[in-house]
Each structure stands twice: as structure tokens, then as C-alpha cells.
Amino acid sequence: MRVTLAITGASGAQYGLRLLEVLLSNGHQVYLMVSKAAHVVIATETTWQLPARPAELEAELVKRFAIDPSLLHVFGREQWMAPVASGSGAPSAMVICPCSTGTLSAIATGACNNLIERAADVALKERRKLIVVPRESPYSAIHLENMLKITNMGGVILPASPGFYHQPEHVSDLVDFIVARILNQLGIEQQLLPRWGEQFS
Ligand SMILES: Cc1cc2nc3c(=O)[nH]c(=O)nc-3n(C[C@H](O)[C@H](O)[C@H](O)COP(=O)(O)O)c2cc1C
């Protein structure tokens, strides 16, 4: 499968990076965008030192995940000729993980001021799968209204709110809970977390 993944500047960079790792290591092709703020969050929340320039970021991630270079394409914030900027080139699914409230607002209003916002707009107009993983606490009425708007337009709001019924022992278990939920939404088989009821069968 080919998936567009945008990592924006909400807390929870690990969700997006783990999703990227799982997709790539299972042979899925990823069109990746990382916002400027996401780079700051990644540097704050992880030990990863990721270059800002798309080509360098792509090379670094290909090396880090030891993957076939054809699986990953990284696009810059104003790379309007990228496939994700048009309905004729964009993959059938896009995930924004984590999604800042700023990007949430831009999607709800169709702002299209950068490639992430444009790609989300394309996903909605083409009636393709758009999975948005917001992270903020508490939510304001603006955030909630924007989430409702996106839901009414066909997007899926999948908040970064992990459950605890799988008895997590490590932070990575909580991260994998959300990543598994995203993969389920994408229709991609995953072994990170049993589906509800499976652990009793
Ligand atoms: C360490 C750090 C954590 C942040 N956490 C959040 C957050 O959880 N949710 C959020 O909506 N914004 C958060 N922000 C603020 C966003 O990064 C900021 O609003 C930014 O403009 C979002 O831009 P983007 O949507 O282009 O990534 C955080 C910023 C930093 C530096």
C-alpha cells in the first residue's frame, strides 16, 4: 500500500515515527512530510537528530530503517509539484500523526497554506481516507468544532488517547496501541495489538 504520512508539531512525535517505521518495515511506500514545528518536537521528545532538508531527511531515514530507498519519499512544505498535491497523484490514504491544533484548523477551513494542508484538502475533496490524530489537552470549543467539521467531511478523528486494557508495561506499548488503531483504519494487517475479543479466542 502507498500512504501519505504527515508529522506535525503536536506532542507525541513517537506516534508518527513509529507508524513510519512499521509501514516501511512492512514494505509499504510512504510519502512523508514533516512540518517545521514537528522537527522542534522531535528534537525535544526523542534522541533523534533529523535533518530539516527533505532530501537529507529521506537519506537519513532510509539509513536508519535500513529500507529500500524506493519505499520513502520526503516532500518539503512548498513542494507543490509533489504527487500528494493533486487528486491524480495522491495515494488513497493520508494520516496526520500527530496533528497539531493549528493543522487541524487549517484542514477544517481548507487553508492549503503548505503541502501538508493541501494534501489533506486533496484527500477530503477526492473522498479518500484521511486519518487525523490530534493531541491537545484540554480541547477548546474551536478544536472540537474543527474535529466535528472534519468528521462531517469524511475524515476520521483518531485521538492520541491510548487505552490501558492491554496492560502496557512500557511507553512503547502505549505508542503501539495508537499505531495499531491507525493501521486497522488503513486496513493494514498488524501484530502490534490484538483486535478486541481476539485475546479471548
Ligand atoms: C515541544 C512542543 C510541544 C507541543 N505540543 C503541542 C500539542 O500537543 N498540541 C498542539 O496542538 N500543539 C503543540 N505544540 C505547538 C505547535 O507545534 C505549534 O502550534 C505549531 O505552530 C504547529 O505547527 P504545524 O501544525 O505546522 O506543525 C507544541 C510545540 C512544541 C515545541
PDB file of C-alpha atoms and ligand atoms in Angstrom:
ATOM      1  CA  MET A   1       0.000   0.000   0.000  1.00  0.00           C
ATOM      2  CA  ARG A   2       1.066   3.612  -0.561  1.00  0.00           C
ATOM      3  CA  VAL A   3       0.304   6.030   2.276  1.00  0.00           C
ATOM      4  CA  THR A   4       0.813   9.766   2.767  1.00  0.00           C
ATOM      5  CA  LEU A   5       2.067  10.494   6.291  1.00  0.00           C
ATOM      6  CA  ALA A   6       2.370  13.980   7.757  1.00  0.00           C
ATOM      7  CA  ILE A   7       4.033  14.533  11.115  1.00  0.00           C
ATOM      8  CA  THR A   8       3.115  17.927  12.590  1.00  0.00           C
ATOM      9  CA  GLY A   9       4.119  19.821  15.708  1.00  0.00           C
ATOM     10  CA  ALA A  10       1.847  18.327  18.364  1.00  0.00           C
ATOM     11  CA  SER A  11       3.369  16.407  21.228  1.00  0.00           C
ATOM     12  CA  GLY A  12       3.632  12.685  20.531  1.00  0.00           C
ATOM     13  CA  ALA A  13       6.232  12.624  17.762  1.00  0.00           C
ATOM     14  CA  GLN A  14       6.863   8.995  18.703  1.00  0.00           C
ATOM     15  CA  TYR A  15       3.437   8.012  17.369  1.00  0.00           C
ATOM     16  CA  GLY A  16       4.307   9.326  13.914  1.00  0.00           C
ATOM     17  CA  LEU A  17       7.853   7.967  13.881  1.00  0.00           C
ATOM     18  CA  ARG A  18       6.734   4.501  14.997  1.00  0.00           C
ATOM     19  CA  LEU A  19       3.953   4.480  12.391  1.00  0.00           C
ATOM     20  CA  LEU A  20       6.541   5.389   9.759  1.00  0.00           C
ATOM     21  CA  GLU A  21       8.820   2.575  10.941  1.00  0.00           C
ATOM     22  CA  VAL A  22       6.047  -0.043  10.919  1.00  0.00           C
ATOM     23  CA  LEU A  23       4.764   0.975   7.477  1.00  0.00           C
ATOM     24  CA  LEU A  24       8.220   0.948   5.897  1.00  0.00           C
ATOM     25  CA  SER A  25       9.403  -2.247   7.575  1.00  0.00           C
ATOM     26  CA  ASN A  26       6.311  -3.998   6.215  1.00  0.00           C
ATOM     27  CA  GLY A  27       7.088  -2.900   2.667  1.00  0.00           C
ATOM     28  CA  HIS A  28       4.533  -0.097   2.367  1.00  0.00           C
ATOM     29  CA  GLN A  29       5.502   3.005   0.408  1.00  0.00           C
ATOM     30  CA  VAL A  30       5.335   6.279   2.321  1.00  0.00           C
ATOM     31  CA  TYR A  31       5.097   9.842   1.056  1.00  0.00           C
ATOM     32  CA  LEU A  32       6.309  11.756   4.100  1.00  0.00           C
ATOM     33  CA  MET A  33       6.007  15.393   5.158  1.00  0.00           C
ATOM     34  CA  VAL A  34       7.393  16.750   8.428  1.00  0.00           C
ATOM     35  CA  SER A  35       6.382  20.263   9.488  1.00  0.00           C
ATOM     36  CA  LYS A  36       8.888  22.783  10.841  1.00  0.00           C
ATOM     37  CA  ALA A  37       7.310  22.588  14.295  1.00  0.00           C
ATOM     38  CA  ALA A  38       7.419  18.787  14.157  1.00  0.00           C
ATOM     39  CA  HIS A  39      11.206  18.991  13.828  1.00  0.00           C
ATOM     40  CA  VAL A  40      11.296  21.004  17.069  1.00  0.00           C
ATOM     41  CA  VAL A  41       9.035  18.496  18.824  1.00  0.00           C
ATOM     42  CA  ILE A  42      11.065  15.515  17.563  1.00  0.00           C
ATOM     43  CA  ALA A  43      14.263  17.137  18.866  1.00  0.00           C
ATOM     44  CA  THR A  44      12.539  17.801  22.218  1.00  0.00           C
ATOM     45  CA  GLU A  45      10.840  14.435  22.727  1.00  0.00           C
ATOM     46  CA  THR A  46      13.306  11.974  21.216  1.00  0.00           C
ATOM     47  CA  THR A  47      17.054  11.479  20.822  1.00  0.00           C
ATOM     48  CA  TRP A  48      16.690  11.617  17.034  1.00  0.00           C
ATOM     49  CA  GLN A  49      18.700  14.253  15.170  1.00  0.00           C
ATOM     50  CA  LEU A  50      16.838  14.651  11.899  1.00  0.00           C
ATOM     51  CA  PRO A  51      17.966  16.993   9.123  1.00  0.00           C
ATOM     52  CA  ALA A  52      15.460  19.637   8.009  1.00  0.00           C
ATOM     53  CA  ARG A  53      16.055  19.416   4.258  1.00  0.00           C
ATOM     54  CA  PRO A  54      13.748  16.841   2.631  1.00  0.00           C
ATOM     55  CA  ALA A  55      16.462  15.075   0.594  1.00  0.00           C
ATOM     56  CA  GLU A  56      18.758  14.768   3.616  1.00  0.00           C
ATOM     57  CA  LEU A  57      15.874  13.663   5.837  1.00  0.00           C
ATOM     58  CA  GLU A  58      14.945  10.997   3.303  1.00  0.00           C
ATOM     59  CA  ALA A  59      18.527   9.685   3.154  1.00  0.00           C
ATOM     60  CA  GLU A  60      18.795   9.645   6.949  1.00  0.00           C
ATOM     61  CA  LEU A  61      15.520   7.735   7.400  1.00  0.00           C
ATOM     62  CA  VAL A  62      16.377   5.224   4.670  1.00  0.00           C
ATOM     63  CA  LYS A  63      19.643   4.542   6.524  1.00  0.00           C
ATOM     64  CA  ARG A  64      18.030   4.448   9.977  1.00  0.00           C
ATOM     65  CA  PHE A  65      15.317   1.972   8.959  1.00  0.00           C
ATOM     66  CA  ALA A  66      17.601   0.063   6.557  1.00  0.00           C
ATOM     67  CA  ILE A  67      14.921   0.070   3.856  1.00  0.00           C
ATOM     68  CA  ASP A  68      14.821   0.036   0.089  1.00  0.00           C
ATOM     69  CA  PRO A  69      15.131   3.741  -0.884  1.00  0.00           C
ATOM     70  CA  SER A  70      12.182   3.390  -3.291  1.00  0.00           C
ATOM     71  CA  LEU A  71       9.819   2.997  -0.308  1.00  0.00           C
ATOM     72  CA  LEU A  72      10.247   6.511   1.073  1.00  0.00           C
ATOM     73  CA  HIS A  73       9.776   9.934  -0.497  1.00  0.00           C
ATOM     74  CA  VAL A  74      10.032  13.064   1.647  1.00  0.00           C
ATOM     75  CA  PHE A  75       8.455  16.305   0.416  1.00  0.00           C
ATOM     76  CA  GLY A  76       9.043  19.893   1.527  1.00  0.00           C
ATOM     77  CA  ARG A  77       6.424  22.354   2.753  1.00  0.00           C
ATOM     78  CA  GLU A  78       6.064  24.148  -0.585  1.00  0.00           C
ATOM     79  CA  GLN A  79       6.810  21.323  -2.981  1.00  0.00           C
ATOM     80  CA  TRP A  80       3.604  21.873  -4.945  1.00  0.00           C
ATOM     81  CA  MET A  81       4.604  19.515  -7.754  1.00  0.00           C
ATOM     82  CA  ALA A  82       4.641  16.535  -5.352  1.00  0.00           C
ATOM     83  CA  PRO A  83       2.093  13.780  -6.137  1.00  0.00           C
ATOM     84  CA  VAL A  84       0.236  14.425  -2.863  1.00  0.00           C
ATOM     85  CA  ALA A  85      -0.725  17.913  -4.084  1.00  0.00           C
ATOM     86  CA  SER A  86      -3.169  16.573  -6.660  1.00  0.00           C
ATOM     87  CA  GLY A  87      -6.005  14.086  -6.757  1.00  0.00           C
ATOM     88  CA  SER A  88      -4.422  12.406  -9.771  1.00  0.00           C
ATOM     89  CA  GLY A  89      -1.193  11.589  -7.930  1.00  0.00           C
ATOM     90  CA  ALA A  90      -2.062  11.268  -4.255  1.00  0.00           C
ATOM     91  CA  PRO A  91      -2.209   7.882  -2.521  1.00  0.00           C
ATOM     92  CA  SER A  92      -5.581   6.504  -1.425  1.00  0.00           C
ATOM     93  CA  ALA A  93      -4.939   7.258   2.245  1.00  0.00           C
ATOM     94  CA  MET A  94      -3.353  10.000   4.329  1.00  0.00           C
ATOM     95  CA  VAL A  95      -2.506  10.041   8.027  1.00  0.00           C
ATOM     96  CA  ILE A  96      -1.606  13.142  10.029  1.00  0.00           C
ATOM     97  CA  CYS A  97       0.094  11.843  13.172  1.00  0.00           C
ATOM     98  CA  PRO A  98       0.368  13.633  15.469  1.00  0.00           C
ATOM     99  CA  CYS A  99      -1.802  16.519  14.304  1.00  0.00           C
ATOM    100  CA  SER A 100      -1.397  19.933  15.909  1.00  0.00           C
ATOM    101  CA  THR A 101      -4.472  22.039  16.562  1.00  0.00           C
ATOM    102  CA  GLY A 102      -3.052  24.527  14.057  1.00  0.00           C
ATOM    103  CA  THR A 103      -3.027  21.976  11.251  1.00  0.00           C
ATOM    104  CA  LEU A 104      -6.416  20.682  12.439  1.00  0.00           C
ATOM    105  CA  SER A 105      -7.822  24.180  11.975  1.00  0.00           C
ATOM    106  CA  ALA A 106      -6.216  24.572   8.552  1.00  0.00           C
ATOM    107  CA  ILE A 107      -7.757  21.295   7.379  1.00  0.00           C
ATOM    108  CA  ALA A 108     -11.201  22.225   8.709  1.00  0.00           C
ATOM    109  CA  THR A 109     -11.114  25.527   6.808  1.00  0.00           C
ATOM    110  CA  GLY A 110      -9.334  24.310   3.661  1.00  0.00           C
ATOM    111  CA  ALA A 111      -6.415  26.716   4.139  1.00  0.00           C
ATOM    112  CA  CYS A 112      -3.869  24.854   1.930  1.00  0.00           C
ATOM    113  CA  ASN A 113      -1.000  27.132   3.008  1.00  0.00           C
ATOM    114  CA  ASN A 114       1.555  24.330   2.907  1.00  0.00           C
ATOM    115  CA  LEU A 115       1.846  20.895   1.301  1.00  0.00           C
ATOM    116  CA  ILE A 116       0.502  19.050   4.371  1.00  0.00           C
ATOM    117  CA  GLU A 117      -2.659  21.177   4.382  1.00  0.00           C
ATOM    118  CA  ARG A 118      -3.034  20.853   0.609  1.00  0.00           C
ATOM    119  CA  ALA A 119      -2.604  17.059   0.726  1.00  0.00           C
ATOM    120  CA  ALA A 120      -5.298  16.799   3.415  1.00  0.00           C
ATOM    121  CA  ASP A 121      -7.576  19.029   1.344  1.00  0.00           C
ATOM    122  CA  VAL A 122      -6.999  16.759  -1.657  1.00  0.00           C
ATOM    123  CA  ALA A 123      -7.833  13.661   0.426  1.00  0.00           C
ATOM    124  CA  LEU A 124     -11.125  15.232   1.505  1.00  0.00           C
ATOM    125  CA  LYS A 125     -12.141  16.514  -1.925  1.00  0.00           C
ATOM    126  CA  GLU A 126     -11.355  13.146  -3.503  1.00  0.00           C
ATOM    127  CA  ARG A 127     -13.287  11.339  -0.728  1.00  0.00           C
ATOM    128  CA  ARG A 128     -10.169   9.377   0.187  1.00  0.00           C
ATOM    129  CA  LYS A 129      -9.247   8.126   3.640  1.00  0.00           C
ATOM    130  CA  LEU A 130      -7.960  10.895   5.920  1.00  0.00           C
ATOM    131  CA  ILE A 131      -6.946   9.884   9.442  1.00  0.00           C
ATOM    132  CA  VAL A 132      -6.202  12.767  11.798  1.00  0.00           C
ATOM    133  CA  VAL A 133      -4.518  12.083  15.151  1.00  0.00           C
ATOM    134  CA  PRO A 134      -4.874  15.247  17.253  1.00  0.00           C
ATOM    135  CA  ARG A 135      -3.077  15.745  20.570  1.00  0.00           C
ATOM    136  CA  GLU A 136      -4.043  18.520  22.912  1.00  0.00           C
ATOM    137  CA  SER A 137      -5.497  18.669  26.409  1.00  0.00           C
ATOM    138  CA  PRO A 138      -7.950  20.074  27.227  1.00  0.00           C
ATOM    139  CA  TYR A 139      -9.726  20.765  23.930  1.00  0.00           C
ATOM    140  CA  SER A 140     -11.290  24.168  23.295  1.00  0.00           C
ATOM    141  CA  ALA A 141     -14.605  24.639  21.501  1.00  0.00           C
ATOM    142  CA  ILE A 142     -12.588  25.618  18.412  1.00  0.00           C
ATOM    143  CA  HIS A 143     -10.703  22.297  18.455  1.00  0.00           C
ATOM    144  CA  LEU A 144     -13.920  20.327  18.963  1.00  0.00           C
ATOM    145  CA  GLU A 145     -15.747  22.218  16.225  1.00  0.00           C
ATOM    146  CA  ASN A 146     -12.853  21.630  13.834  1.00  0.00           C
ATOM    147  CA  MET A 147     -12.871  17.916  14.642  1.00  0.00           C
ATOM    148  CA  LEU A 148     -16.612  17.752  14.001  1.00  0.00           C
ATOM    149  CA  LYS A 149     -16.187  19.599  10.691  1.00  0.00           C
ATOM    150  CA  ILE A 150     -13.514  17.161   9.546  1.00  0.00           C
ATOM    151  CA  THR A 151     -15.630  14.189  10.650  1.00  0.00           C
ATOM    152  CA  ASN A 152     -18.615  15.553   8.716  1.00  0.00           C
ATOM    153  CA  MET A 153     -16.391  15.901   5.650  1.00  0.00           C
ATOM    154  CA  GLY A 154     -15.455  12.217   5.849  1.00  0.00           C
ATOM    155  CA  GLY A 155     -12.214  12.384   7.847  1.00  0.00           C
ATOM    156  CA  VAL A 156     -11.515  10.081  10.789  1.00  0.00           C
ATOM    157  CA  ILE A 157     -10.537  11.708  14.078  1.00  0.00           C
ATOM    158  CA  LEU A 158      -8.398   9.187  15.940  1.00  0.00           C
ATOM    159  CA  PRO A 159      -7.163  10.982  19.065  1.00  0.00           C
ATOM    160  CA  ALA A 160      -3.824  10.081  20.601  1.00  0.00           C
ATOM    161  CA  SER A 161      -5.615   8.584  23.622  1.00  0.00           C
ATOM    162  CA  PRO A 162      -4.283   5.077  24.192  1.00  0.00           C
ATOM    163  CA  GLY A 163      -6.310   2.526  26.127  1.00  0.00           C
ATOM    164  CA  PHE A 164      -4.822   0.599  29.017  1.00  0.00           C
ATOM    165  CA  TYR A 165      -6.685  -2.702  28.774  1.00  0.00           C
ATOM    166  CA  HIS A 166      -3.674  -4.357  27.100  1.00  0.00           C
ATOM    167  CA  GLN A 167      -1.775  -3.780  30.379  1.00  0.00           C
ATOM    168  CA  PRO A 168       1.082  -1.661  28.989  1.00  0.00           C
ATOM    169  CA  GLU A 169       4.471  -2.029  30.667  1.00  0.00           C
ATOM    170  CA  HIS A 170       6.413   0.457  28.574  1.00  0.00           C
ATOM    171  CA  VAL A 171       5.710   3.759  26.849  1.00  0.00           C
ATOM    172  CA  SER A 172       6.242   1.902  23.579  1.00  0.00           C
ATOM    173  CA  ASP A 173       3.185  -0.261  24.392  1.00  0.00           C
ATOM    174  CA  LEU A 174       1.072   2.918  24.560  1.00  0.00           C
ATOM    175  CA  VAL A 175       2.569   4.212  21.319  1.00  0.00           C
ATOM    176  CA  ASP A 176       1.867   0.875  19.613  1.00  0.00           C
ATOM    177  CA  PHE A 177      -1.758   0.982  20.801  1.00  0.00           C
ATOM    178  CA  ILE A 178      -2.368   4.111  18.719  1.00  0.00           C
ATOM    179  CA  VAL A 179      -0.256   2.918  15.788  1.00  0.00           C
ATOM    180  CA  ALA A 180      -2.260  -0.339  15.721  1.00  0.00           C
ATOM    181  CA  ARG A 181      -5.511   1.632  15.650  1.00  0.00           C
ATOM    182  CA  ILE A 182      -4.249   3.667  12.687  1.00  0.00           C
ATOM    183  CA  LEU A 183      -3.169   0.514  10.827  1.00  0.00           C
ATOM    184  CA  ASN A 184      -6.611  -1.014  11.476  1.00  0.00           C
ATOM    185  CA  GLN A 185      -8.181   2.104   9.943  1.00  0.00           C
ATOM    186  CA  LEU A 186      -5.890   1.794   6.930  1.00  0.00           C
ATOM    187  CA  GLY A 187      -6.889  -1.854   6.522  1.00  0.00           C
ATOM    188  CA  ILE A 188      -3.298  -2.984   7.067  1.00  0.00           C
ATOM    189  CA  GLU A 189      -2.713  -6.243   8.975  1.00  0.00           C
ATOM    190  CA  GLN A 190      -0.811  -5.646  12.201  1.00  0.00           C
ATOM    191  CA  GLN A 191       0.552  -7.744  15.035  1.00  0.00           C
ATOM    192  CA  LEU A 192       1.125  -4.875  17.479  1.00  0.00           C
ATOM    193  CA  LEU A 193      -2.134  -5.284  19.342  1.00  0.00           C
ATOM    194  CA  PRO A 194      -4.856  -7.939  19.204  1.00  0.00           C
ATOM    195  CA  ARG A 195      -8.232  -6.702  17.997  1.00  0.00           C
ATOM    196  CA  TRP A 196     -10.906  -6.536  20.670  1.00  0.00           C
ATOM    197  CA  GLY A 197     -12.030 -10.082  21.590  1.00  0.00           C
ATOM    198  CA  GLU A 198      -9.037 -11.795  19.919  1.00  0.00           C
ATOM    199  CA  GLN A 199      -7.129 -12.267  23.175  1.00  0.00           C
ATOM    200  CA  PHE A 200     -10.003 -14.408  24.489  1.00  0.00           C
ATOM    201  CA  SER A 201     -10.474 -16.616  21.440  1.00  0.00           C
TER     202      SER A 201
HETATM  203  C1  LIG B   1       7.570  20.648  22.416  1.00  0.00           C
HETATM  204  C2  LIG B   1       6.306  21.154  21.798  1.00  0.00           C
HETATM  205  C3  LIG B   1       5.125  20.515  22.069  1.00  0.00           C
HETATM  206  C4  LIG B   1       3.916  20.961  21.505  1.00  0.00           C
HETATM  207  N1  LIG B   1       2.782  20.261  21.760  1.00  0.00           N
HETATM  208  C5  LIG B   1       1.635  20.589  21.114  1.00  0.00           C
HETATM  209  C6  LIG B   1       0.478  19.752  21.259  1.00  0.00           C
HETATM  210  O1  LIG B   1       0.470  18.759  21.975  1.00  0.00           O
HETATM  211  N2  LIG B   1      -0.608  20.071  20.535  1.00  0.00           N
HETATM  212  C7  LIG B   1      -0.641  21.147  19.671  1.00  0.00           C
HETATM  213  O2  LIG B   1      -1.664  21.348  19.020  1.00  0.00           O
HETATM  214  N3  LIG B   1       0.444  21.967  19.543  1.00  0.00           N
HETATM  215  C8  LIG B   1       1.585  21.708  20.228  1.00  0.00           C
HETATM  216  N4  LIG B   1       2.701  22.500  20.062  1.00  0.00           N
HETATM  217  C9  LIG B   1       2.581  23.752  19.311  1.00  0.00           C
HETATM  218  C10 LIG B   1       2.678  23.546  17.786  1.00  0.00           C
HETATM  219  O3  LIG B   1       3.924  22.985  17.465  1.00  0.00           O
HETATM  220  C11 LIG B   1       2.511  24.913  17.083  1.00  0.00           C
HETATM  221  O4  LIG B   1       1.173  25.366  17.247  1.00  0.00           O
HETATM  222  C12 LIG B   1       2.870  24.889  15.624  1.00  0.00           C
HETATM  223  O5  LIG B   1       2.552  26.129  15.038  1.00  0.00           O
HETATM  224  C13 LIG B   1       2.166  23.805  14.848  1.00  0.00           C
HETATM  225  O6  LIG B   1       2.582  23.890  13.511  1.00  0.00           O
HETATM  226  P1  LIG B   1       2.329  22.724  12.454  1.00  0.00           P
HETATM  227  O7  LIG B   1       0.880  22.388  12.521  1.00  0.00           O
HETATM  228  O8  LIG B   1       2.723  23.319  11.151  1.00  0.00           O
HETATM  229  O9  LIG B   1       3.206  21.578  12.820  1.00  0.00           O
HETATM  230  C14 LIG B   1       3.910  22.087  20.645  1.00  0.00           C
HETATM  231  C15 LIG B   1       5.130  22.729  20.369  1.00  0.00           C
HETATM  232  C16 LIG B   1       6.308  22.270  20.939  1.00  0.00           C
HETATM  233  C17 LIG B   1       7.587  22.962  20.598  1.00  0.00           C
END
